[in-house]
Coordinates of C-alpha atoms in Angstrom, one line a residue:
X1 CA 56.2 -31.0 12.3
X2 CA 54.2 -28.4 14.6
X3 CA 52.4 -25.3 12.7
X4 CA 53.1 -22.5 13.8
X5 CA 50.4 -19.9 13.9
X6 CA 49.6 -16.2 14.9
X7 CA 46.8 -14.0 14.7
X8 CA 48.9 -10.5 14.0
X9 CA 49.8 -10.0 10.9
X10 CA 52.6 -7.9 9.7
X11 CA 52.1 -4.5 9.8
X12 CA 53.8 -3.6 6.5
X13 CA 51.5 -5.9 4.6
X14 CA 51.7 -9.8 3.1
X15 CA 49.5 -11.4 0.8
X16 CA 46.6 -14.2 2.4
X17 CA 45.8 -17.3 0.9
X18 CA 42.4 -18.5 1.6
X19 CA 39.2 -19.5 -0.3
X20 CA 41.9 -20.2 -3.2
X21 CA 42.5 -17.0 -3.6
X22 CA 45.2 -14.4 -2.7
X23 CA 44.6 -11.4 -1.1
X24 CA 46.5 -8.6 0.8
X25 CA 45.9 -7.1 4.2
X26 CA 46.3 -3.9 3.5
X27 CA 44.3 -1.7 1.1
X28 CA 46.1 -1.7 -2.9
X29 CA 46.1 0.7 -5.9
X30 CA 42.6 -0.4 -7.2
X31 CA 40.6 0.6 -10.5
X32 CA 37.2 2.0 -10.4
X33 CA 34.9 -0.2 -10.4
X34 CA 30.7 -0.3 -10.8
X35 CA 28.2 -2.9 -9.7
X36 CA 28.0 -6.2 -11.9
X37 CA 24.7 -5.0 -13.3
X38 CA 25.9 -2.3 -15.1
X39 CA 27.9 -4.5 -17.1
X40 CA 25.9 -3.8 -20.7
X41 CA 26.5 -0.2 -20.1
X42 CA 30.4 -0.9 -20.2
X43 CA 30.2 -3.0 -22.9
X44 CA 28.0 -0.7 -25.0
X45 CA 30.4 1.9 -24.3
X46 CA 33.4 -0.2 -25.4
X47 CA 34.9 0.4 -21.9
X48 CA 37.4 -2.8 -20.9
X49 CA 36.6 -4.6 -17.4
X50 CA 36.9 -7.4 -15.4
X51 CA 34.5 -9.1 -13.2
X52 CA 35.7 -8.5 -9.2
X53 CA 33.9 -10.6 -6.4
X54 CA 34.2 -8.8 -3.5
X55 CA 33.2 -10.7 0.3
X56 CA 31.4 -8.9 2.6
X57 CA 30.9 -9.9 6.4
X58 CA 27.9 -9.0 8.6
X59 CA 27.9 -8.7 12.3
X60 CA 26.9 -12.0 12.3
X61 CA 29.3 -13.4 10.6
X62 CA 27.9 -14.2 7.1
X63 CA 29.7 -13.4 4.5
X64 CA 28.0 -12.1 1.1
X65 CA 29.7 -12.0 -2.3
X66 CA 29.1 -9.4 -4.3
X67 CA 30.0 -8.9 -8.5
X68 CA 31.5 -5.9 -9.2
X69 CA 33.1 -5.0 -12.8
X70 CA 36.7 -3.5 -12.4
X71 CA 37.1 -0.7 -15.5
X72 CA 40.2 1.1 -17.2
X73 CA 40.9 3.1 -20.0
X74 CA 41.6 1.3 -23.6
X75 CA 44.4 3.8 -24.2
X76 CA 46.3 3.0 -20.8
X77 CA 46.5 -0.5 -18.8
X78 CA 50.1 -1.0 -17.2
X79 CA 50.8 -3.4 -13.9
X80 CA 53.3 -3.1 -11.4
X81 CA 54.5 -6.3 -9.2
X82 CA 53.9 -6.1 -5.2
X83 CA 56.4 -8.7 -3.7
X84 CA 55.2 -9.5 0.4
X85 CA 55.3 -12.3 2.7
X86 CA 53.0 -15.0 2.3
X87 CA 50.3 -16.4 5.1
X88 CA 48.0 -18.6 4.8
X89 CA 44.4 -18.3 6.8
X90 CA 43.5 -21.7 9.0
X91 CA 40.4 -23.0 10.0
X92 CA 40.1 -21.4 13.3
X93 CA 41.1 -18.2 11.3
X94 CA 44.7 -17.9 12.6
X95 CA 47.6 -17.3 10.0
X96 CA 50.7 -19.7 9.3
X97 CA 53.5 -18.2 7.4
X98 CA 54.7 -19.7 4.7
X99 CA 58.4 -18.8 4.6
X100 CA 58.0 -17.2 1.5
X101 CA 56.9 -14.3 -0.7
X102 CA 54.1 -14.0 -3.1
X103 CA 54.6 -11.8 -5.8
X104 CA 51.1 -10.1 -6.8
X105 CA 50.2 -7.6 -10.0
X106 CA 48.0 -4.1 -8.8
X107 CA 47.5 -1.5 -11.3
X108 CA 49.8 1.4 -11.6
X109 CA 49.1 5.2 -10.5
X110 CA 49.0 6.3 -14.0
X111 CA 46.6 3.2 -15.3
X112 CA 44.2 4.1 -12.2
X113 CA 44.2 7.7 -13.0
X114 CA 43.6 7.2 -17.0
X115 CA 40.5 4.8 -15.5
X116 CA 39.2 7.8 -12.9
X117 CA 38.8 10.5 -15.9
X118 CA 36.2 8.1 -17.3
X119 CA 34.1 8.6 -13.8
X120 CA 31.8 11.4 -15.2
X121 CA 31.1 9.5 -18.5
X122 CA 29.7 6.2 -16.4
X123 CA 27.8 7.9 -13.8
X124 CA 25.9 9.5 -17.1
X125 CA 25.5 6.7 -19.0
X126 CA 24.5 4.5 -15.7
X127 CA 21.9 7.8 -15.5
X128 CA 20.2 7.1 -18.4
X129 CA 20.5 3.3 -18.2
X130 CA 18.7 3.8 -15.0
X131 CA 16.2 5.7 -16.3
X132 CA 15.7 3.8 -19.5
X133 CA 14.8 0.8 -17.0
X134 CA 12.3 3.1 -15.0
X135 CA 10.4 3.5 -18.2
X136 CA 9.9 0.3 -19.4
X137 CA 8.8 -0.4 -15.7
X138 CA 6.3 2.0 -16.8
X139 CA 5.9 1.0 -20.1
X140 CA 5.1 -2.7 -19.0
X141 CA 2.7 -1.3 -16.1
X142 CA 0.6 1.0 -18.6
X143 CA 0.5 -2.0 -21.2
X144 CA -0.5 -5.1 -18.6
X145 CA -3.5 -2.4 -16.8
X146 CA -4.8 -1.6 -20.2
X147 CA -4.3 -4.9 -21.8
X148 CA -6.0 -3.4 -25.6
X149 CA -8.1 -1.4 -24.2
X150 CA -8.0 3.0 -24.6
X151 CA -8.6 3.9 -20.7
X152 CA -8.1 2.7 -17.5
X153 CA -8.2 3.9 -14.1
X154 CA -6.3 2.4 -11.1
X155 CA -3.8 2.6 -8.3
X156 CA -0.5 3.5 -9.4
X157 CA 2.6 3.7 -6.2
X158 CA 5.9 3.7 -8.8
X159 CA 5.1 5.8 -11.6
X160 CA 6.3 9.7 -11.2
X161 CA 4.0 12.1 -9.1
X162 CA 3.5 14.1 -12.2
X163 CA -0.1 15.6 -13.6
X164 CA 0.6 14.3 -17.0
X165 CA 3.1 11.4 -17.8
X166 CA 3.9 10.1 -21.2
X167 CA 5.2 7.0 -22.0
X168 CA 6.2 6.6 -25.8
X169 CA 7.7 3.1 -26.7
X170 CA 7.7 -0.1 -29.0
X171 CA 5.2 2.1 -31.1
X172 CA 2.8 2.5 -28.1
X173 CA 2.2 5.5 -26.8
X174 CA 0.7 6.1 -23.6
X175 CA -0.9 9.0 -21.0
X176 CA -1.0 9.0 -17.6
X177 CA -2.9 11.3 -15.9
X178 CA -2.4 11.4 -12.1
X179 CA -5.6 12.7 -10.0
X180 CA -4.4 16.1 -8.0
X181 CA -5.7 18.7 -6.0
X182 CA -4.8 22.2 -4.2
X183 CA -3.9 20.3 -1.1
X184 CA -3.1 16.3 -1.9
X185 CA -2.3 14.2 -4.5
X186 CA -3.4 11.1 -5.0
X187 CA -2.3 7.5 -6.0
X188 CA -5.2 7.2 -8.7
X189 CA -4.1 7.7 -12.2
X190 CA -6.0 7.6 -15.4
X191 CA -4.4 5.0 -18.2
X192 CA -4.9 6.4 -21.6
X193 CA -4.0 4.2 -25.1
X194 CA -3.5 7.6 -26.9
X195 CA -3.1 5.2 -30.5
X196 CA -6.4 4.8 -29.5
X197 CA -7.8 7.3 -29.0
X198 CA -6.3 9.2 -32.2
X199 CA -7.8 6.4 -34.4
X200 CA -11.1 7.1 -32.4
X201 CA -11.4 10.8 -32.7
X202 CA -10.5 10.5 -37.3
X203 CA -13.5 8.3 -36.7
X204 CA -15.8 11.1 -35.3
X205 CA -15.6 9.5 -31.7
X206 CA -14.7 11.9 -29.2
X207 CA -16.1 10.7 -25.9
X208 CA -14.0 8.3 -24.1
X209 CA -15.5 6.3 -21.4
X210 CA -13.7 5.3 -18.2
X211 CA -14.6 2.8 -15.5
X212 CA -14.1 4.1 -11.9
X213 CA -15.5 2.7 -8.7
X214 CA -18.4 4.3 -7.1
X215 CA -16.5 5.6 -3.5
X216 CA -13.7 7.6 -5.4
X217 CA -16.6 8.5 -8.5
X218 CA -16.9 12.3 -6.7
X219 CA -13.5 12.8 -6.1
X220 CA -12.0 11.8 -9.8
X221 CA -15.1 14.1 -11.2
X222 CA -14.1 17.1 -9.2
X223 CA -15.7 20.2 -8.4
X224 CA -18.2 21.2 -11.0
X225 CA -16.7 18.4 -13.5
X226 CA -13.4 20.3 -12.9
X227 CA -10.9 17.0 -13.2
X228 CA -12.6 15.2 -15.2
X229 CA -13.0 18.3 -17.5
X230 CA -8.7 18.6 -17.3
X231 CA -8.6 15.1 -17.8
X232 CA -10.3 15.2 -21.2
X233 CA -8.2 18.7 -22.3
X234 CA -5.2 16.5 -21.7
X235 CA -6.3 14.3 -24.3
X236 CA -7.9 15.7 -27.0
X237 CA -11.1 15.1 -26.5
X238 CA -14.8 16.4 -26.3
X239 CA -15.5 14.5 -22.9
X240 CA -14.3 11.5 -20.5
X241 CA -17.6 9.7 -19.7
X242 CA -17.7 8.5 -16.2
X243 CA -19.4 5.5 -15.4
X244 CA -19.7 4.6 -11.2
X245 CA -19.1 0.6 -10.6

């Protein structure tokens, strides 16, 4: 029996079977929905969801599938049945129509809005998710440069552009002192162990001694011992000893 086939689909809407899997051609009630990596914050946050995989085409034709997690409200979750034609997609991407309906389940208006008020809770949570992962990105970088030891200079690109920059975590609890002028700042930050250093001072030791190559030596020192001076302020102690390598 010949196949017939057409490349226009109805205008009104049907249902697609392809990839084993049924979609429709024209744009359904949907939930809100967050990328797949958010996931724990869901979970912690006894929201409900559902992983979504959602296909993506470029311009040339690859297609990229993406996890998303579809999320509703515990107190409201209510389906309503969409009933349309049924095609199926061909090789040569052309439709056949399968003289027949397929009957599909899309959330209802009410179930979508009880999902939407829970918007401004997510983005916040995501917020601080987000920003709990910047700081052990930190947290890890501080740790790894010092690796035991109280001071540390080097080149830092991720950590903020602030003067001082605490990092307080796992029991650790580190300083970062970023090297700024009038005019610039500068990707060279000072790594301070301030357990350390604490433990050092109860002992009477109040110099710290910091490593810094001989090129940048002047510039980290500043003017008349000016950042080096701030540098030791920020700390606690009496001085930061500089020694030119």
């Amino acid at each position: 029996m010949k196949i017939t086939t057409t490349n226009e689909l109805p205008k009104d809407g049907c249902w697609i079977f392809a990839n084993k899997q049924y979609t429709c051609s024209v744009q359904l009630p949907h939930l809100p929905s967050v990328d797949a990596k958010y996931e724990c914050v869901l979970k912690d946050n006894n929201i409900p969801y559902r992983h979504l995989p959602k296909r993506t085409k470029d311009s040339f034709g690859n297609v990229t599938t993406l996890e998303f997690c579809e999320y509703w409200n515990s107190n409201l979750f209510e389906e309503k049945t969409i009933t349309l034609p049924l095609y199926a997609q061909m090789p040569d991407c052309s439709y056949h129509y399968c003289e027949k309906n397929y009957s599909g389940k899309v959330p209802t208006d009410e179930t979508i809005e009880a999902a939407n008020q829970l918007e401004g809770l997510i983005k916040e949570k995501i917020s601080e998710y987000d920003q709990l992962l910047l700081r052990r990105r930190d947290y890890n970088f501080a740790k790894q440069q010092l690796n035991g030891g109280a001071a540390k200079l080097c080149l830092s690109y991720d950590t903020p552009y602030e003067c001082i920059y605490d990092i307080n975590m796992n029991s650790d609890n580190y300083r970062i002192l970023r090297l700024w002028g009038r005019r610039f700042y500068s990707d060279w930050v000072a790594i301070f162990n301030m357990n350390i250093i604490e433990a050092l001072k109860k002992k009477g030791k109040n110099i710290i001694y910091l490593d810094v190559p001989k090129h940048i030596a002047g510039l980290i020192i500043g003017k008349n011992h000016s950042n080096i001076n701030a540098w030791a302020e920020a700390i606690g102690v009496k001085e930061i000893h500089v020694n030119a390598k």
